[in-house]
Short mmCIF file of C-alpha atoms and ligand atoms in Angstrom, two decimals:
data_model
loop_
_atom_site.label_atom_id
_atom_site.label_comp_id
_atom_site.label_asym_id
_atom_site.label_seq_id
_atom_site.Cartn_x
_atom_site.Cartn_y
_atom_site.Cartn_z
CA MET A 210 111.28 110.70 103.52
CA ASP A 211 107.67 109.84 102.87
CA LEU A 212 105.70 112.42 101.82
CA TYR A 213 101.95 112.27 102.23
CA GLU A 214 99.35 111.16 99.99
CA TYR A 215 98.60 115.54 99.49
CA GLN A 216 102.50 116.22 98.73
CA GLY A 217 102.88 113.57 96.73
CA LYS A 218 100.21 114.80 94.95
CA GLU A 219 101.90 118.61 94.41
CA LEU A 220 104.65 116.67 92.75
CA PHE A 221 102.66 114.92 90.07
CA ARG A 222 100.75 118.47 89.28
CA ARG A 223 104.47 120.19 89.21
CA VAL A 224 104.95 117.61 86.40
CA GLY A 225 101.82 117.79 84.76
CA ILE A 226 99.72 114.37 85.65
CA PRO A 227 96.48 115.12 86.00
CA VAL A 228 95.39 115.15 90.05
CA SER A 229 91.79 116.55 91.49
CA ASP A 230 91.31 119.29 93.21
CA GLY A 231 91.66 119.78 96.92
CA ARG A 232 92.51 121.43 100.06
CA LEU A 233 94.00 120.47 103.30
CA ALA A 234 92.30 120.18 106.80
CA GLU A 235 92.91 119.78 110.58
CA THR A 236 89.72 120.49 111.46
CA PRO A 237 86.04 119.78 110.57
CA GLU A 238 85.28 123.12 110.54
CA GLU A 239 88.06 123.61 107.72
CA ALA A 240 87.26 120.13 106.05
CA ARG A 241 83.67 121.70 105.68
CA ARG A 242 85.05 125.32 104.44
CA ALA A 243 86.91 123.16 102.08
CA ALA A 244 84.36 121.48 100.43
CA GLU A 245 82.44 124.61 99.81
CA GLU A 246 85.07 126.71 97.62
CA ILE A 247 85.80 122.90 96.02
CA GLY A 248 82.25 122.26 95.23
CA GLY A 249 79.76 119.61 94.19
CA PRO A 250 80.78 116.16 96.43
CA VAL A 251 84.23 115.64 97.89
CA VAL A 252 86.38 112.82 98.80
CA VAL A 253 87.27 113.34 102.40
CA LYS A 254 90.74 111.21 102.77
CA ALA A 255 92.83 110.83 106.08
CA GLN A 256 96.03 111.53 105.83
CA VAL A 257 98.88 109.29 106.99
CA MET A 258 101.54 107.38 106.01
CA THR A 259 99.99 103.73 105.77
CA GLY A 260 98.23 101.83 103.24
CA GLY A 261 94.89 100.68 103.43
CA ARG A 262 93.12 104.17 103.98
CA GLY A 263 90.16 103.10 102.32
CA LYS A 264 89.75 99.59 104.26
CA ALA A 265 90.38 101.48 107.49
CA GLY A 266 87.32 103.35 107.01
CA GLY A 267 90.04 106.89 105.89
CA VAL A 268 88.31 108.26 103.22
CA LYS A 269 85.03 108.53 102.71
CA LEU A 270 82.81 110.79 100.14
CA ALA A 271 80.79 113.65 101.09
CA ASP A 272 77.93 114.91 98.94
CA ASP A 273 77.63 118.14 100.56
CA PRO A 274 80.06 120.65 102.77
CA ALA A 275 78.15 119.89 106.06
CA ASP A 276 78.44 115.37 105.15
CA ALA A 277 81.89 116.43 104.80
CA GLU A 278 82.23 118.19 107.74
CA ALA A 279 80.46 115.41 109.36
CA LYS A 280 83.05 112.44 107.47
CA ALA A 281 85.72 114.92 108.89
CA LYS A 282 84.89 114.16 112.33
CA ASN A 283 84.64 111.11 112.41
CA ILE A 284 88.28 110.42 110.63
CA LEU A 285 90.23 112.73 112.43
CA GLY A 286 91.86 110.87 115.23
CA LEU A 287 91.20 107.59 113.47
CA ASP A 288 94.08 104.95 114.31
CA ILE A 289 95.43 104.02 111.17
CA ASN A 290 97.66 100.96 111.30
CA GLY A 291 99.19 103.37 114.56
CA HIS A 292 99.23 105.97 112.34
CA VAL A 293 96.36 108.44 114.51
CA VAL A 294 95.13 110.69 111.65
CA ARG A 295 95.07 114.61 112.53
CA ARG A 296 95.10 115.33 108.48
CA LEU A 297 92.76 115.84 105.97
CA TRP A 298 92.79 116.27 102.21
CA ILE A 299 89.54 117.06 100.76
CA GLU A 300 89.56 116.77 96.82
CA SER A 301 86.50 116.66 94.46
CA ALA A 302 85.62 113.60 94.34
CA SER A 303 85.69 111.69 91.07
CA ASP A 304 83.50 109.38 88.94
CA ILE A 305 85.26 106.11 88.66
CA ALA A 306 84.78 103.56 85.81
CA LYS A 307 88.20 101.75 85.98
CA GLU A 308 90.99 101.22 88.63
CA TYR A 309 94.60 101.02 87.49
CA TYR A 310 98.39 100.67 88.86
CA LEU A 311 101.33 102.37 87.83
CA SER A 312 104.58 102.87 89.87
CA VAL A 313 107.94 103.21 89.67
CA THR A 314 111.17 101.97 92.06
CA PHE A 315 114.39 100.67 91.74
CA ASP A 316 115.11 97.28 91.43
CA ARG A 317 118.74 96.94 92.95
CA GLY A 318 119.45 93.44 91.56
CA ALA A 319 119.03 95.52 88.38
CA LYS A 320 120.66 98.57 89.44
CA LYS A 321 118.05 100.80 86.85
CA PRO A 322 114.63 102.06 87.96
CA LEU A 323 111.67 99.78 87.21
CA PHE A 324 108.02 100.25 86.28
CA MET A 325 105.16 98.20 87.11
CA PHE A 326 101.72 98.51 85.66
CA THR A 327 98.87 96.65 85.90
CA THR A 328 95.15 97.74 84.77
CA GLN A 329 94.27 95.50 88.34
CA GLY A 330 95.00 98.34 90.15
CA GLY A 331 92.98 99.54 93.01
CA VAL A 332 94.00 96.47 95.20
CA GLU A 333 97.20 96.21 96.62
CA ILE A 334 99.90 95.32 93.97
CA GLU A 335 101.66 92.37 96.18
CA GLN A 336 97.60 90.74 95.84
CA VAL A 337 98.16 91.21 91.66
CA ALA A 338 101.49 89.66 92.01
CA GLN A 339 100.53 86.79 93.88
CA GLU A 340 97.00 85.79 91.75
CA ASN A 341 97.44 86.88 88.94
CA PRO A 342 101.70 87.89 87.91
CA ASP A 343 100.65 87.74 84.40
CA ALA A 344 98.24 90.89 84.71
CA LEU A 345 101.68 92.88 86.01
CA ILE A 346 104.03 94.57 83.08
CA ARG A 347 106.87 94.54 84.62
CA LEU A 348 109.58 97.29 82.22
CA HIS A 349 112.90 97.86 83.83
CA VAL A 350 114.63 102.24 82.08
CA ASP A 351 118.52 101.63 81.43
CA PRO A 352 119.21 104.79 83.15
CA SER A 353 122.08 105.36 81.03
CA GLU A 354 119.57 105.21 77.92
CA GLY A 355 117.10 107.97 79.71
CA PHE A 356 113.83 107.20 78.88
CA GLN A 357 112.53 106.22 75.82
CA PRO A 358 109.30 105.93 74.46
CA TRP A 359 108.89 102.98 73.74
CA VAL A 360 108.63 101.94 77.33
CA ALA A 361 105.72 103.90 78.47
CA ARG A 362 103.59 101.62 74.62
CA ARG A 363 105.64 98.33 75.80
CA LEU A 364 103.97 98.99 79.33
CA VAL A 365 100.57 99.99 78.40
CA TYR A 366 99.72 97.61 75.02
CA GLY A 367 101.00 94.52 77.38
CA ALA A 368 98.52 95.24 80.08
CA GLY A 369 96.18 95.32 78.00
CA VAL A 370 95.14 98.61 77.33
CA GLU A 371 92.38 99.12 74.45
CA ASP A 372 90.94 102.29 74.21
CA PRO A 373 93.28 104.76 72.12
CA GLY A 374 92.27 108.28 74.24
CA GLU A 375 93.33 105.56 77.60
CA GLN A 376 96.55 104.97 75.88
CA LYS A 377 97.89 108.53 74.69
CA GLN A 378 96.89 109.13 78.07
CA ILE A 379 98.44 106.56 80.26
CA ALA A 380 102.19 107.28 78.21
CA ALA A 381 102.21 110.34 78.91
CA ILE A 382 101.42 109.65 82.76
CA VAL A 383 104.57 107.00 82.43
CA GLU A 384 106.35 109.63 81.02
CA LYS A 385 105.46 112.16 83.43
CA LEU A 386 105.92 109.68 86.20
CA TYR A 387 109.76 109.31 85.40
CA ARG A 388 110.09 112.98 85.23
CA ALA A 389 109.32 113.50 88.83
CA PHE A 390 111.43 110.18 89.48
CA VAL A 391 114.88 111.30 88.88
CA GLU A 392 113.87 115.04 89.12
CA PHE A 393 112.91 115.26 92.58
CA ASP A 394 115.22 111.86 93.52
CA ALA A 395 112.45 109.57 94.53
CA MET A 396 113.03 106.01 96.04
CA LEU A 397 109.09 105.42 94.62
CA CYS A 398 106.22 107.09 92.84
CA GLU A 399 103.40 105.13 93.08
CA ILE A 400 99.73 105.74 91.70
CA ASN A 401 97.05 102.95 93.03
CA PRO A 402 94.47 103.37 91.78
CA LEU A 403 95.09 105.49 87.98
CA ILE A 404 91.58 105.90 87.07
CA VAL A 405 90.02 106.47 83.93
CA THR A 406 86.52 108.30 84.63
CA PRO A 407 83.20 107.45 82.63
CA ASP A 408 84.12 109.81 80.16
CA GLY A 409 87.93 108.79 79.57
CA GLU A 410 90.18 110.84 81.18
CA VAL A 411 92.90 109.26 83.70
CA ARG A 412 94.12 110.62 86.71
CA ALA A 413 95.62 110.10 89.47
CA LEU A 414 93.90 109.17 92.62
CA ASP A 415 96.62 107.74 94.87
CA SER A 416 100.14 108.88 95.39
CA LYS A 417 102.99 107.13 97.21
CA PHE A 418 106.03 109.00 96.95
CA THR A 419 109.25 108.52 98.89
CA VAL A 420 112.19 110.92 97.96
CA ASP A 421 115.91 110.04 99.03
CA ASP A 422 117.19 111.14 102.37
CA ASN A 423 120.99 112.21 101.04
CA ALA A 424 119.37 114.00 97.94
CA LEU A 425 116.71 115.88 100.08
CA TYR A 426 119.91 118.71 100.87
CA THR A 427 118.40 119.68 96.83
CA HIS A 428 115.49 119.93 97.79
CA PRO A 429 114.96 122.57 100.50
CA ASP A 430 110.83 122.57 99.03
CA ILE A 431 110.50 119.49 99.39
CA ALA A 432 112.73 118.58 102.98
CA GLU A 433 110.47 121.32 104.63
CA MET A 434 107.26 119.23 103.96
CA ARG A 435 108.40 116.63 106.61
CA ASP A 436 106.08 116.21 109.27
CA THR A 437 107.95 116.79 112.48
CA ALA A 438 105.20 116.62 114.49
CA ALA A 439 103.92 113.22 113.26
CA ALA A 440 107.73 111.83 113.30
CA ASP A 441 109.51 110.39 116.95
CA PRO A 442 110.50 112.95 118.84
CA LEU A 443 113.61 111.76 119.89
CA GLU A 444 114.92 111.15 116.30
CA THR A 445 113.13 115.22 115.65
CA PHE A 446 116.06 116.48 118.87
CA ALA A 447 118.49 113.60 116.97
CA ARG A 448 118.20 115.02 114.32
CA GLU A 449 118.45 119.01 115.07
CA LYS A 450 121.40 118.06 117.18
CA GLY A 451 123.12 116.17 114.31
CA VAL A 452 123.70 112.58 116.11
CA THR A 453 122.49 109.47 113.76
CA TYR A 454 119.93 107.67 115.88
CA VAL A 455 117.18 105.13 115.34
CA LYS A 456 114.46 104.87 118.75
CA LEU A 457 114.27 101.36 119.48
CA ASP A 458 112.67 99.15 122.18
CA GLY A 459 114.60 97.78 125.31
CA GLU A 460 116.26 99.42 127.82
CA VAL A 461 119.46 99.10 127.29
CA GLY A 462 121.16 102.56 125.19
CA ILE A 463 123.58 101.91 122.46
CA CYS A 464 126.39 104.27 122.16
CA GLY A 465 128.97 103.00 119.07
CA ASN A 466 131.20 104.89 116.99
CA GLY A 467 130.60 104.01 113.51
CA ALA A 468 127.35 102.62 111.57
CA GLY A 469 128.82 98.58 111.26
CA LEU A 470 130.40 98.97 114.67
CA SER A 471 127.21 100.66 116.56
CA MET A 472 124.67 97.72 114.77
CA SER A 473 127.70 94.94 115.81
CA THR A 474 126.75 96.23 119.62
CA VAL A 475 122.74 96.19 118.80
CA ASP A 476 123.09 92.36 117.86
CA VAL A 477 125.76 91.66 120.92
CA VAL A 478 123.19 92.88 123.39
CA ALA A 479 120.02 91.20 122.07
CA HIS A 480 122.81 88.16 122.14
CA VAL A 481 122.53 88.44 125.23
CA GLY A 482 120.08 88.50 126.33
CA GLY A 483 119.35 91.96 126.32
CA ARG A 484 116.96 94.26 124.68
CA PRO A 485 118.94 97.78 122.76
CA ALA A 486 117.13 101.03 123.25
CA ASN A 487 119.00 102.92 119.89
CA PHE A 488 121.17 102.47 117.84
CA CYS A 489 123.79 105.56 117.70
CA ASP A 490 126.55 106.09 116.05
CA LEU A 491 128.69 108.64 116.86
CA GLY A 492 130.54 108.16 113.19
CA GLY A 493 133.60 108.82 112.83
CA GLY A 494 135.28 112.00 114.06
CA GLY A 495 133.29 111.27 117.27
CA ASN A 496 134.57 114.31 119.99
CA ALA A 497 133.42 115.33 123.02
CA GLU A 498 130.89 117.62 121.99
CA GLY A 499 129.64 114.75 119.69
CA VAL A 500 129.58 112.85 122.67
CA VAL A 501 127.76 115.25 125.00
CA ASP A 502 124.76 115.55 122.66
CA ALA A 503 124.48 111.54 121.58
CA LEU A 504 124.33 110.75 125.88
CA GLU A 505 121.31 114.19 125.79
CA VAL A 506 119.25 112.56 123.08
CA ILE A 507 119.69 108.84 124.64
CA THR A 508 118.82 110.02 127.84
CA ARG A 509 115.62 111.47 126.54
CA ASP A 510 114.41 108.10 126.56
CA PRO A 511 112.51 107.16 129.39
CA GLN A 512 113.48 103.51 128.87
CA VAL A 513 117.30 103.35 129.21
CA LYS A 514 118.56 101.85 132.47
CA SER A 515 121.87 101.51 131.14
CA ILE A 516 123.84 103.25 128.55
CA PHE A 517 126.93 101.08 126.94
CA PHE A 518 130.19 102.64 125.14
CA ASN A 519 131.53 100.36 122.51
CA ILE A 520 134.24 102.34 120.53
CA PHE A 521 136.68 101.22 118.25
CA GLY A 522 139.11 104.21 118.42
CA GLY A 523 140.04 104.32 114.36
CA ILE A 524 140.63 107.91 113.49
CA THR A 525 138.23 108.63 116.64
CA ARG A 526 140.50 109.08 119.73
CA CYS A 527 139.30 106.86 123.45
CA ASP A 528 140.68 109.93 125.10
CA GLU A 529 138.25 112.50 123.08
CA VAL A 530 135.14 110.51 123.79
CA ALA A 531 136.67 109.24 127.65
CA ARG A 532 136.32 113.36 127.72
CA GLY A 533 132.53 113.71 126.37
CA ILE A 534 131.55 111.06 129.51
CA LEU A 535 132.89 112.95 131.45
CA GLU A 536 131.79 116.32 130.30
CA ALA A 537 128.32 114.82 129.73
CA LEU A 538 127.95 113.89 133.31
CA GLU A 539 129.35 117.45 134.78
CA ARG A 540 125.96 119.31 132.06
CA LEU A 541 123.63 116.62 132.37
CA ASP A 542 121.57 114.89 135.01
CA MET A 543 123.08 110.99 134.65
CA SER A 544 123.72 109.73 138.17
CA THR A 545 120.96 107.18 137.46
CA TYR A 546 122.55 105.95 134.96
CA PRO A 547 125.13 102.97 135.11
CA ILE A 548 127.22 103.09 131.84
CA VAL A 549 129.59 100.69 130.44
CA VAL A 550 132.90 102.05 128.69
CA ARG A 551 134.57 99.30 126.37
CA LEU A 552 137.20 101.68 124.72
CA ASP A 553 139.44 100.18 122.31
CA GLY A 554 142.18 101.55 119.40
CA THR A 555 143.65 105.06 118.84
CA ASN A 556 144.70 106.53 122.59
CA ALA A 557 142.35 103.75 124.19
CA GLU A 558 145.06 103.68 127.40
CA GLU A 559 145.28 107.46 128.02
CA GLY A 560 140.87 106.83 127.41
CA ARG A 561 140.50 104.43 129.82
CA LYS A 562 142.76 106.53 132.11
CA ILE A 563 141.03 109.96 132.23
CA LEU A 564 137.54 107.81 133.16
CA ALA A 565 139.67 105.80 135.91
CA ASP A 566 141.46 109.02 137.10
CA ALA A 567 137.60 110.30 137.81
CA GLY A 568 136.54 107.70 139.61
CA LYS A 569 132.68 108.24 138.91
CA GLU A 570 130.95 105.88 141.08
CA ASN A 571 128.23 104.77 137.71
CA ILE A 572 130.73 104.18 135.15
CA HIS A 573 132.27 100.35 134.34
CA PRO A 574 134.91 99.64 131.75
CA GLU A 575 134.87 96.67 129.95
CA ALA A 576 137.79 95.20 127.88
CA THR A 577 135.56 93.73 125.45
CA MET A 578 132.06 94.07 123.56
CA LEU A 579 131.03 90.79 124.37
CA ASP A 580 131.67 91.27 128.04
CA GLY A 581 130.64 94.78 128.05
CA ALA A 582 127.40 93.86 126.14
CA ARG A 583 127.14 91.32 129.40
CA ARG A 584 127.83 94.31 131.86
CA ALA A 585 125.43 96.54 129.99
CA VAL A 586 122.63 94.12 130.18
CA GLU A 587 123.00 92.76 134.00
CA LEU A 588 122.72 96.50 135.02
CA ALA A 589 119.48 97.47 133.23
CA ARG A 590 118.06 94.67 135.59
P1 LIG B 708 94.30 103.83 100.18
O1 LIG B 708 93.01 102.61 100.91
O2 LIG B 708 95.26 104.14 101.19
O3 LIG B 708 94.98 103.01 99.11
O4 LIG B 708 93.39 105.22 99.49
P2 LIG B 708 92.81 105.34 97.83
O5 LIG B 708 93.41 106.96 97.82
O6 LIG B 708 93.69 104.54 97.45
O7 LIG B 708 91.41 105.47 97.72
C1 LIG B 708 91.00 103.88 98.68
C2 LIG B 708 90.01 103.93 97.42
O8 LIG B 708 88.80 104.55 97.61
C3 LIG B 708 90.07 103.71 95.97
O9 LIG B 708 90.46 102.40 95.15
C4 LIG B 708 89.18 104.44 95.39
O10 LIG B 708 88.25 103.43 95.11
C5 LIG B 708 88.40 105.29 96.72
N1 LIG B 708 88.13 106.39 96.47
C6 LIG B 708 89.20 107.07 96.86
N2 LIG B 708 89.11 108.20 96.13
C7 LIG B 708 87.71 108.14 95.59
C8 LIG B 708 86.64 109.47 94.43
O11 LIG B 708 87.31 110.46 94.05
N3 LIG B 708 85.47 109.07 94.28
C9 LIG B 708 85.02 107.56 94.10
N4 LIG B 708 84.31 106.65 94.21
N5 LIG B 708 85.90 106.77 95.07
C10 LIG B 708 87.58 107.10 95.01
MN1 LIG B 709 95.51 103.64 97.43
#
């Protein structure tokens, strides 16, 4: 789960990483009030989960509350890389002498957390890595040793930070960032820019924070930060129903059991010239109720023209899936959807018989995955 800048900064604040005083605003009036409370010049920042907000006009300095209101009016509703701005973060403006970059993420190849630090911050890190690779210091942390103070020193000296005051502050921030990374089960903690003020104070001016979804249940306070309004409404509905679902942009609704089979089904539909409307995994247990839930999610997508059930029964029993499909036909209005069903594995015979006996015109049995995919694509046209 990705966090907004202001949420990441809240977590930074909790571990003691210095950030500017700020307030959230959703209207120009709220932005004005926030600026009044903060006092002095502020910066008005679009809260969208994409980088490059500055370049896109989503970050603006404002001299006073009236100016903050005007800037907020301009930024709210802006489309930044496909993300519409609905929230603003208003924070006390900083004077900037230098912009550095600091992050910690997982290096899956090395199976270790990886720190990256450079004094060439403020721009995108990929650009630094390409144009000036020597300026980017990379350092792994051995998770069995845990964080050691030398890691911070090596980053700071390696990047050529000479001022002792800066060295000390950055080293402390490196250690705290690692603590945030571990404590909050992050996949990425990035500060770009990490600024030095003209007075020599070091502070996080931006935050990019990704928390491991699989650890969210241990952090209910972070789980609550999820912005359901900005998320895809279908995916939100699916999450509420407990259905594993990813929206895609085609016409063939797909339902498999197991992530591997479901992904293969997406591939096969694409292979025979169709466009999958979604990825949907019934999971290992796939009971009738789960099938009804999955179909309720899939049929909420207006792009869906046909549905392809591709079931290989192991723990999942094909008769149970067949019952679920019929149950869904009873409970949901699905008469307009051709449903192609391929059942194989545990109780496949029984499953096919249940469907055949029901005599529903819009159910099309197929024997193989490839034939099923072809049929579903045909029927979507
Ligand atoms: P991003 O473009 O999405 O990465 O957003 P950032 O939060 O990194 O802001 C972009 C740029 O705006 C920064 O690199 C700074 O140069 C500038 N900026 C942000 N906050 C301030 C501030 O408080 N004072 C000044 N002078 N510039 C700021
Ligand atoms: Mn940034």
